[in-house]
Amino acid sequence: MPRSVVRCLGLCAGVLALLLCLAPAHLAAQAGTIQGRVLDSAGTAIPGASVSLDRSTARATTDAAGKYTMRGVGAGSYTMRVRAIGYTPTETEVVVEGAGLTTRDIVMARTAVELAPIDVVVGSRARHTAAEELAVPVDVFTAEEIQKQGTTETSQILQALAPSVNFPRQSVTDANDIVRPFTLRGLSPDHTLVLVNGWRRHTTAVLNTFAYGMGAGSTGVDMNALPSGAVERIEVLRDGAAAQYGSDAIAGVVNLVLKEGKFSPFLTASGGQYVTGKGYKNDGTTVDLNGGVGIGLGRGSLALFGQFQQRDPTNRAWADPYLVDQSGVADSINPSNGQIVIKRNNMPQPNLHWGDGLEKNTMTFANFRMPLNPAGSSEVYAFGGYSKRVGTGNGYWRYFDSARNWPEIYPNGFLPEFRPDVEDYSAAGGIRTSLGGWAVDFGATYGANSFDYNLRNTLNASLGPSLTTPTAPGADGILGNADDPGIPNQTSFRAGSLKRNEILGAINFARQVTLGLPQPVNVAFGLAARREQYEIVAGERASWINGNHQAQDSSGAAPAGSSVFAGFSPTDASKNDRSNVGAYLDLETDLSPQFLANVAGRYEHYSDFGSQLTGKLALRYQPSRRLVVRGAASTGFRAPSLAQSYFSHVTTSYIAGQLVEVGNYPVNSPAARALGSKKLREEHSLNLSGGLAVTPRDNLTITVDVFHIKITDRILLGATFDDDTTLAILANAGITGVAGVQYFTNGLDTRTQGIDIAADLRVPAGAGNLGFNAAINYTRNQITHIDPIPSVLANSSEPGLIDTVTYIAITDERPDWRGTLTSTYDRGPFSTLVRASYYGKFSSAQPGFCDLCRENYGAKTLFDLEVSYRFQQTKVAIGARNIFDTYPDSPSSNRPSDPNDPTSDPVKLFNNNYGTFPWAAASPFGYNGRFLYSRVEMTLGW
């Protein structure tokens, strides 16, 4: 470990030891605690109320009993602000006299119309305040809103709530069928930083190697590894924040705030199924159990959460007009809907899979808090969880007479299947206290993710046609010599693993400081040290070895490695790590009663590429109570991930209509260096934003924000270099056995521009309350520069550093316009939700016969409906997502080809896999159709 990291960790440890020694003796004497309850006029507890103090960083959220506690409050007089949705915001004066406990109960009046802001963690490290009072846009989604979305996948919930979020559900993308990250503002998954309780969340081990469906070569956070029932609220900062939070926060920050405190046990059970038309059977049955309990532990608490989810597969593939049995007879297919007209063989249809795979997900999480003294001025906290997911995904069909099959094993061909195990671990903890008027938070977090590539229903064609007797001749082509593999074929494989972990330690300080300005300055600063590790584990020998058996046809040697995903070989296997240290300073003050300024700076040093300095300036002007104008400018960066630097594997891809092996090589590998690769360096960003918030009436809020994000030296997985000149260069370097090579590169610059518009309205409606929320996002991505092709390939016919598929994926694969209009009506125990979700036009391309083809898809609007009724401690809900069964447009080339028609155009027909994949792979709302569900929420007596 570099000395700089050791020194930083040593300093943090020393500070922690000092804090632990001083806290009991001195801190209680310098700071006090405020606690109490928040109630309505009838004396009923109000859970989820936000409590904060002016001129202080202290804040709290009430638990199920309406209780709150704010620790580490210095002596003085404060204005306490209390907010809760559905209640009039309340302010009251409170005086803290040194050490000890100050009790203050608050009674709030219910209102039918007024909107109450919610205090947030992100947006400013110097203080916690209402989102509306920040100089940057922050969306806040409460537990109640999360529960009403008709899905239990956190990423899908986020997409339904925030139009700037995209969560594509692609198919036939290897590991990404099972681990699907989200994107923000049209950028890659790794351009959004995810926090849990304000601490950095680790990313998944999976690297996307497909150009469509999401950013090629990116890694993101697996949001579906956390129980949705553990989340109290989701905060989405829609602004660059690398100067405050470090690498990755280019598009923004998503913070998941966990439920805490003592609360009664709850259990939510839901179930649903896709009930769709277009000739498909009902499928995708989903069952979900989600629960939690908050246990009081003296002055502290322990909240425990668990979730089990099982989702059956869906399939939207059409019948295959090329599927024949050994007699060579194909079915007659209706070209308008992909259905069988005349069944001519005994082969089951559809033989391919295009949709969601089977998924079983078990998630647990815990959140612990314990005050260290009666005054509560210091506390220990910890949170973390474990999840395990078993899923399935499929590749392309292997026909019985192809070079990738042996009829002796699969007489009719086969559909290979992924069945990976995905495990995720996280743990965080620390101490919060007060020292000399400074609020201090010292802690650490650890996260780990692993993905085991288990394959079923497949084979290694190079090992020959026998499952019992070794028949592969080895490199010399002569069976019986010493170079023979000496193993028979098999139908399932352990193809290796990807593992990633990181550990981070940090210490943060915050307080108000008087510097002669009109108001005190909120000051925050901190130090952090982080270590990351990325590992590729080789698969079993049979999954990667080349047995050199000749194929059953006349094509020559059979393809090596387990079909659909060749195992990681010992050459691919590696374990790499790096470390970095960082320091930040965040200052915020009111320069006048109307004018707020925030400035932040951050220094980071990485062991593998050097240092970075970033900064941010944010301003907020409020000329009246009903108008706020805000703007921000920041610089940012994203370090190349370890996966991008060291991933190595041979992938099955389509080139010129043929399944071939393409090597994804690290930039420092002989293959990549032979083709002109360069060491990866960090991405740089410039983020400009501006907007306003208008409150024409107390029950109406409108916000408008524009943004401009420029990224230079953007990292991506380059094009597949595969022409004859390229292969000759590789052969001269001693690299054979692959038909193409890809590697990562800082190959382009991009510009992202757009606008976010949101409006909230609440009005009384008879004996109930009616609420409306409208949110619109427009995002445009442009490529402003592409590096020239490496000079070593100047005399080749390679088209460029990126291909058309990647170009379209970056610029046009996300909808240009996204919008939601949500209406809620609440009357006593009765509640309804109606939502319209608009997805604008987008384009997509998939590798195949027609790599230059662009498929264009029109705009669609989906409608959701939920109706619920509460019976004392039980709530019952029924609902529908996509109630009108809307599908994306079919590709423009979409019509099943006729194998008996010699005039069929295979170039255009292939972009939907010969008519078998009728819907867009990158559809932002999927292509499963209508989903009907019911849900029961129970609060159990304690």
PDB file of C-alpha atoms in Angstrom, residues 628-823:
ATOM      1  CA  VAL A 628     -35.551  31.162  -6.251  1.00  0.00           C
ATOM      2  CA  VAL A 629     -32.880  31.451  -8.949  1.00  0.00           C
ATOM      3  CA  ARG A 630     -29.902  29.064  -8.792  1.00  0.00           C
ATOM      4  CA  GLY A 631     -26.868  28.108 -10.785  1.00  0.00           C
ATOM      5  CA  ALA A 632     -23.678  26.081 -10.496  1.00  0.00           C
ATOM      6  CA  ALA A 633     -20.417  25.452 -12.297  1.00  0.00           C
ATOM      7  CA  SER A 634     -18.093  22.576 -11.483  1.00  0.00           C
ATOM      8  CA  THR A 635     -15.244  20.507 -12.775  1.00  0.00           C
ATOM      9  CA  GLY A 636     -15.114  16.779 -12.257  1.00  0.00           C
ATOM     10  CA  PHE A 637     -13.353  13.589 -13.172  1.00  0.00           C
ATOM     11  CA  ARG A 638     -13.812   9.854 -13.305  1.00  0.00           C
ATOM     12  CA  ALA A 639     -10.938   7.486 -12.753  1.00  0.00           C
ATOM     13  CA  PRO A 640     -10.716   4.503 -15.118  1.00  0.00           C
ATOM     14  CA  SER A 641     -12.157   1.538 -13.283  1.00  0.00           C
ATOM     15  CA  LEU A 642      -9.960  -1.440 -12.525  1.00  0.00           C
ATOM     16  CA  ALA A 643     -12.258  -3.529 -14.705  1.00  0.00           C
ATOM     17  CA  GLN A 644     -11.629  -1.221 -17.654  1.00  0.00           C
ATOM     18  CA  SER A 645      -7.889  -1.444 -17.083  1.00  0.00           C
ATOM     19  CA  TYR A 646      -7.585  -5.202 -16.557  1.00  0.00           C
ATOM     20  CA  PHE A 647     -10.614  -7.043 -17.978  1.00  0.00           C
ATOM     21  CA  SER A 648      -9.585  -9.877 -20.310  1.00  0.00           C
ATOM     22  CA  HIS A 649     -11.825 -12.366 -22.075  1.00  0.00           C
ATOM     23  CA  VAL A 650     -12.817 -13.874 -25.394  1.00  0.00           C
ATOM     24  CA  THR A 651     -16.460 -13.078 -26.231  1.00  0.00           C
ATOM     25  CA  THR A 652     -18.806 -14.596 -28.788  1.00  0.00           C
ATOM     26  CA  SER A 653     -20.045 -11.872 -31.156  1.00  0.00           C
ATOM     27  CA  TYR A 654     -21.687 -11.544 -34.539  1.00  0.00           C
ATOM     28  CA  ILE A 655     -19.469 -10.206 -37.332  1.00  0.00           C
ATOM     29  CA  ALA A 656     -20.629 -10.277 -40.958  1.00  0.00           C
ATOM     30  CA  GLY A 657     -23.491 -12.564 -39.963  1.00  0.00           C
ATOM     31  CA  GLN A 658     -21.278 -15.162 -38.319  1.00  0.00           C
ATOM     32  CA  LEU A 659     -20.731 -16.086 -34.690  1.00  0.00           C
ATOM     33  CA  VAL A 660     -17.023 -15.486 -34.034  1.00  0.00           C
ATOM     34  CA  GLU A 661     -14.684 -15.080 -31.079  1.00  0.00           C
ATOM     35  CA  VAL A 662     -13.600 -11.529 -30.241  1.00  0.00           C
ATOM     36  CA  GLY A 663     -10.876 -10.913 -27.679  1.00  0.00           C
ATOM     37  CA  ASN A 664     -11.463  -8.147 -25.111  1.00  0.00           C
ATOM     38  CA  TYR A 665      -7.911  -7.403 -24.016  1.00  0.00           C
ATOM     39  CA  PRO A 666      -6.401  -5.085 -21.371  1.00  0.00           C
ATOM     40  CA  VAL A 667      -4.580  -2.071 -22.773  1.00  0.00           C
ATOM     41  CA  ASN A 668      -1.266  -3.413 -21.465  1.00  0.00           C
ATOM     42  CA  SER A 669      -1.657  -6.816 -23.136  1.00  0.00           C
ATOM     43  CA  PRO A 670       0.470  -7.843 -26.138  1.00  0.00           C
ATOM     44  CA  ALA A 671      -2.609  -8.037 -28.388  1.00  0.00           C
ATOM     45  CA  ALA A 672      -3.817  -4.526 -27.517  1.00  0.00           C
ATOM     46  CA  ARG A 673      -0.340  -3.012 -27.702  1.00  0.00           C
ATOM     47  CA  ALA A 674       0.185  -4.583 -31.113  1.00  0.00           C
ATOM     48  CA  LEU A 675      -2.869  -2.622 -32.311  1.00  0.00           C
ATOM     49  CA  GLY A 676      -1.855   0.710 -30.808  1.00  0.00           C
ATOM     50  CA  SER A 677      -3.464   0.795 -27.355  1.00  0.00           C
ATOM     51  CA  LYS A 678      -2.453   3.439 -24.790  1.00  0.00           C
ATOM     52  CA  LYS A 679      -2.567   3.513 -21.009  1.00  0.00           C
ATOM     53  CA  LEU A 680      -5.951   4.662 -19.750  1.00  0.00           C
ATOM     54  CA  ARG A 681      -6.173   8.060 -18.092  1.00  0.00           C
ATOM     55  CA  GLU A 682      -8.937   9.786 -16.187  1.00  0.00           C
ATOM     56  CA  GLU A 683     -11.958  11.431 -17.783  1.00  0.00           C
ATOM     57  CA  HIS A 684     -12.503  15.158 -17.218  1.00  0.00           C
ATOM     58  CA  SER A 685     -15.817  16.978 -17.046  1.00  0.00           C
ATOM     59  CA  LEU A 686     -17.206  20.508 -16.974  1.00  0.00           C
ATOM     60  CA  ASN A 687     -20.722  20.832 -15.624  1.00  0.00           C
ATOM     61  CA  LEU A 688     -22.791  24.028 -15.956  1.00  0.00           C
ATOM     62  CA  SER A 689     -26.346  24.280 -14.661  1.00  0.00           C
ATOM     63  CA  GLY A 690     -28.919  26.922 -13.900  1.00  0.00           C
ATOM     64  CA  GLY A 691     -32.537  27.064 -12.952  1.00  0.00           C
ATOM     65  CA  LEU A 692     -35.324  28.515 -10.911  1.00  0.00           C
ATOM     66  CA  ALA A 693     -37.962  27.427  -8.443  1.00  0.00           C
ATOM     67  CA  VAL A 694     -41.290  29.212  -8.372  1.00  0.00           C
ATOM     68  CA  THR A 695     -44.044  28.879  -5.775  1.00  0.00           C
ATOM     69  CA  PRO A 696     -46.984  30.857  -7.216  1.00  0.00           C
ATOM     70  CA  ARG A 697     -49.180  29.551  -4.401  1.00  0.00           C
ATOM     71  CA  ASP A 698     -48.479  27.634  -1.209  1.00  0.00           C
ATOM     72  CA  ASN A 699     -49.822  24.465  -2.828  1.00  0.00           C
ATOM     73  CA  LEU A 700     -47.904  24.753  -6.120  1.00  0.00           C
ATOM     74  CA  THR A 701     -44.170  24.483  -6.801  1.00  0.00           C
ATOM     75  CA  ILE A 702     -42.512  24.622 -10.231  1.00  0.00           C
ATOM     76  CA  THR A 703     -38.816  24.060 -10.918  1.00  0.00           C
ATOM     77  CA  VAL A 704     -36.901  24.433 -14.179  1.00  0.00           C
ATOM     78  CA  ASP A 705     -33.227  23.488 -14.522  1.00  0.00           C
ATOM     79  CA  VAL A 706     -30.994  23.423 -17.585  1.00  0.00           C
ATOM     80  CA  PHE A 707     -27.672  21.579 -17.731  1.00  0.00           C
ATOM     81  CA  HIS A 708     -24.582  21.329 -19.901  1.00  0.00           C
ATOM     82  CA  ILE A 709     -22.035  18.542 -19.322  1.00  0.00           C
ATOM     83  CA  LYS A 710     -18.826  18.326 -21.316  1.00  0.00           C
ATOM     84  CA  ILE A 711     -16.694  15.199 -20.928  1.00  0.00           C
ATOM     85  CA  THR A 712     -13.229  14.894 -22.459  1.00  0.00           C
ATOM     86  CA  ASP A 713     -11.075  11.769 -22.773  1.00  0.00           C
ATOM     87  CA  ARG A 714     -14.162   9.620 -22.253  1.00  0.00           C
ATOM     88  CA  ILE A 715     -13.398   5.943 -21.733  1.00  0.00           C
ATOM     89  CA  LEU A 716     -15.182   3.363 -23.832  1.00  0.00           C
ATOM     90  CA  LEU A 717     -14.756  -0.085 -25.291  1.00  0.00           C
ATOM     91  CA  GLY A 718     -13.448   0.531 -28.786  1.00  0.00           C
ATOM     92  CA  ALA A 719     -14.568  -1.007 -32.048  1.00  0.00           C
ATOM     93  CA  THR A 720     -13.762  -4.593 -32.978  1.00  0.00           C
ATOM     94  CA  PHE A 721     -10.657  -4.558 -35.168  1.00  0.00           C
ATOM     95  CA  ASP A 722     -11.088  -7.568 -37.434  1.00  0.00           C
ATOM     96  CA  ASP A 723     -10.047  -7.019 -41.051  1.00  0.00           C
ATOM     97  CA  ASP A 724      -7.365  -9.140 -42.756  1.00  0.00           C
ATOM     98  CA  THR A 725      -4.606  -6.556 -42.269  1.00  0.00           C
ATOM     99  CA  THR A 726      -5.376  -6.407 -38.545  1.00  0.00           C
ATOM    100  CA  LEU A 727      -5.345 -10.174 -38.186  1.00  0.00           C
ATOM    101  CA  ALA A 728      -2.012 -10.265 -40.000  1.00  0.00           C
ATOM    102  CA  ILE A 729      -0.568  -7.742 -37.513  1.00  0.00           C
ATOM    103  CA  LEU A 730      -1.810  -9.928 -34.663  1.00  0.00           C
ATOM    104  CA  ALA A 731      -0.380 -13.067 -36.240  1.00  0.00           C
ATOM    105  CA  ASN A 732       3.015 -11.383 -36.585  1.00  0.00           C
ATOM    106  CA  ALA A 733       2.822 -10.638 -32.863  1.00  0.00           C
ATOM    107  CA  GLY A 734       2.070 -14.307 -32.149  1.00  0.00           C
ATOM    108  CA  ILE A 735      -1.638 -13.796 -31.390  1.00  0.00           C
ATOM    109  CA  THR A 736      -3.981 -16.242 -33.119  1.00  0.00           C
ATOM    110  CA  GLY A 737      -7.294 -17.945 -32.458  1.00  0.00           C
ATOM    111  CA  VAL A 738      -9.468 -14.818 -32.447  1.00  0.00           C
ATOM    112  CA  ALA A 739     -11.333 -13.148 -35.289  1.00  0.00           C
ATOM    113  CA  GLY A 740     -11.196  -9.678 -33.777  1.00  0.00           C
ATOM    114  CA  VAL A 741      -9.766  -7.587 -30.942  1.00  0.00           C
ATOM    115  CA  GLN A 742     -11.273  -4.904 -28.701  1.00  0.00           C
ATOM    116  CA  TYR A 743      -9.678  -2.789 -26.001  1.00  0.00           C
ATOM    117  CA  PHE A 744     -10.546   0.245 -23.913  1.00  0.00           C
ATOM    118  CA  THR A 745      -9.522   3.726 -24.937  1.00  0.00           C
ATOM    119  CA  ASN A 746      -9.906   7.388 -23.963  1.00  0.00           C
ATOM    120  CA  GLY A 747     -11.208   7.819 -27.470  1.00  0.00           C
ATOM    121  CA  LEU A 748     -13.787  10.583 -27.578  1.00  0.00           C
ATOM    122  CA  ASP A 749     -15.259  13.771 -26.159  1.00  0.00           C
ATOM    123  CA  THR A 750     -18.983  14.247 -25.614  1.00  0.00           C
ATOM    124  CA  ARG A 751     -21.435  17.030 -24.825  1.00  0.00           C
ATOM    125  CA  THR A 752     -24.688  16.436 -22.938  1.00  0.00           C
ATOM    126  CA  GLN A 753     -27.324  19.173 -22.773  1.00  0.00           C
ATOM    127  CA  GLY A 754     -30.848  19.221 -21.512  1.00  0.00           C
ATOM    128  CA  ILE A 755     -33.567  20.547 -19.268  1.00  0.00           C
ATOM    129  CA  ASP A 756     -35.504  19.226 -16.271  1.00  0.00           C
ATOM    130  CA  ILE A 757     -38.943  20.601 -15.437  1.00  0.00           C
ATOM    131  CA  ALA A 758     -40.983  19.548 -12.410  1.00  0.00           C
ATOM    132  CA  ALA A 759     -44.225  20.747 -10.832  1.00  0.00           C
ATOM    133  CA  ASP A 760     -46.137  19.722  -7.699  1.00  0.00           C
ATOM    134  CA  LEU A 761     -49.711  20.710  -6.924  1.00  0.00           C
ATOM    135  CA  ARG A 762     -52.016  19.757  -4.055  1.00  0.00           C
ATOM    136  CA  VAL A 763     -55.669  20.741  -3.883  1.00  0.00           C
ATOM    137  CA  PRO A 764     -58.614  19.766  -1.708  1.00  0.00           C
ATOM    138  CA  ALA A 765     -61.183  17.593  -3.495  1.00  0.00           C
ATOM    139  CA  GLY A 766     -64.365  17.058  -1.560  1.00  0.00           C
ATOM    140  CA  ALA A 767     -63.507  15.172   1.612  1.00  0.00           C
ATOM    141  CA  GLY A 768     -60.089  14.193   0.268  1.00  0.00           C
ATOM    142  CA  ASN A 769     -56.874  15.606  -1.155  1.00  0.00           C
ATOM    143  CA  LEU A 770     -55.819  15.563  -4.784  1.00  0.00           C
ATOM    144  CA  GLY A 771     -52.163  15.765  -5.766  1.00  0.00           C
ATOM    145  CA  PHE A 772     -50.486  16.213  -9.124  1.00  0.00           C
ATOM    146  CA  ASN A 773     -46.838  15.809 -10.014  1.00  0.00           C
ATOM    147  CA  ALA A 774     -45.427  16.477 -13.463  1.00  0.00           C
ATOM    148  CA  ALA A 775     -41.789  15.890 -14.384  1.00  0.00           C
ATOM    149  CA  ILE A 776     -40.132  16.313 -17.784  1.00  0.00           C
ATOM    150  CA  ASN A 777     -36.587  15.658 -18.921  1.00  0.00           C
ATOM    151  CA  TYR A 778     -34.993  16.439 -22.271  1.00  0.00           C
ATOM    152  CA  THR A 779     -31.463  15.164 -22.877  1.00  0.00           C
ATOM    153  CA  ARG A 780     -29.319  15.399 -25.977  1.00  0.00           C
ATOM    154  CA  ASN A 781     -25.977  13.601 -26.234  1.00  0.00           C
ATOM    155  CA  GLN A 782     -23.445  14.533 -28.907  1.00  0.00           C
ATOM    156  CA  ILE A 783     -19.992  13.231 -29.761  1.00  0.00           C
ATOM    157  CA  THR A 784     -17.766  16.257 -30.363  1.00  0.00           C
ATOM    158  CA  HIS A 785     -14.458  14.497 -31.056  1.00  0.00           C
ATOM    159  CA  ILE A 786     -13.234  10.987 -31.896  1.00  0.00           C
ATOM    160  CA  ASP A 787      -9.554  10.137 -31.805  1.00  0.00           C
ATOM    161  CA  PRO A 788      -8.068   8.917 -35.072  1.00  0.00           C
ATOM    162  CA  ILE A 789      -7.445   5.247 -35.566  1.00  0.00           C
ATOM    163  CA  PRO A 790      -4.033   4.094 -34.229  1.00  0.00           C
ATOM    164  CA  SER A 791      -1.249   4.648 -36.721  1.00  0.00           C
ATOM    165  CA  VAL A 792      -0.406   0.940 -36.831  1.00  0.00           C
ATOM    166  CA  LEU A 793      -3.833   0.399 -38.437  1.00  0.00           C
ATOM    167  CA  ALA A 794      -3.598   3.309 -40.871  1.00  0.00           C
ATOM    168  CA  ASN A 795      -3.208   0.987 -43.875  1.00  0.00           C
ATOM    169  CA  SER A 796      -6.063  -1.295 -42.824  1.00  0.00           C
ATOM    170  CA  SER A 797      -9.713  -0.967 -43.787  1.00  0.00           C
ATOM    171  CA  GLU A 798     -10.845  -0.550 -40.182  1.00  0.00           C
ATOM    172  CA  PRO A 799     -13.589   2.128 -40.203  1.00  0.00           C
ATOM    173  CA  GLY A 800     -12.562   3.912 -36.998  1.00  0.00           C
ATOM    174  CA  LEU A 801     -11.979   3.828 -33.281  1.00  0.00           C
ATOM    175  CA  ILE A 802     -15.687   3.274 -32.555  1.00  0.00           C
ATOM    176  CA  ASP A 803     -18.296   1.536 -34.671  1.00  0.00           C
ATOM    177  CA  THR A 804     -21.802   2.597 -35.648  1.00  0.00           C
ATOM    178  CA  VAL A 805     -23.397   0.499 -32.907  1.00  0.00           C
ATOM    179  CA  THR A 806     -21.409   2.313 -30.220  1.00  0.00           C
ATOM    180  CA  TYR A 807     -21.941   5.727 -31.822  1.00  0.00           C
ATOM    181  CA  ILE A 808     -25.711   5.293 -31.799  1.00  0.00           C
ATOM    182  CA  ALA A 809     -25.649   3.846 -28.284  1.00  0.00           C
ATOM    183  CA  ILE A 810     -23.960   6.994 -26.982  1.00  0.00           C
ATOM    184  CA  THR A 811     -25.957   9.597 -28.914  1.00  0.00           C
ATOM    185  CA  ASP A 812     -29.443   8.236 -29.534  1.00  0.00           C
ATOM    186  CA  GLU A 813     -30.210   5.113 -27.522  1.00  0.00           C
ATOM    187  CA  ARG A 814     -31.837   6.940 -24.612  1.00  0.00           C
ATOM    188  CA  PRO A 815     -35.186   8.662 -25.263  1.00  0.00           C
ATOM    189  CA  ASP A 816     -34.713  12.331 -26.080  1.00  0.00           C
ATOM    190  CA  TRP A 817     -37.816  13.292 -24.070  1.00  0.00           C
ATOM    191  CA  ARG A 818     -39.044  11.628 -20.889  1.00  0.00           C
ATOM    192  CA  GLY A 819     -41.978  12.722 -18.835  1.00  0.00           C
ATOM    193  CA  THR A 820     -44.347  11.597 -16.126  1.00  0.00           C
ATOM    194  CA  LEU A 821     -47.685  12.953 -14.961  1.00  0.00           C
ATOM    195  CA  THR A 822     -48.825  11.435 -11.680  1.00  0.00           C
ATOM    196  CA  SER A 823     -52.115  12.045  -9.924  1.00  0.00           C
TER     197      SER A 823
END
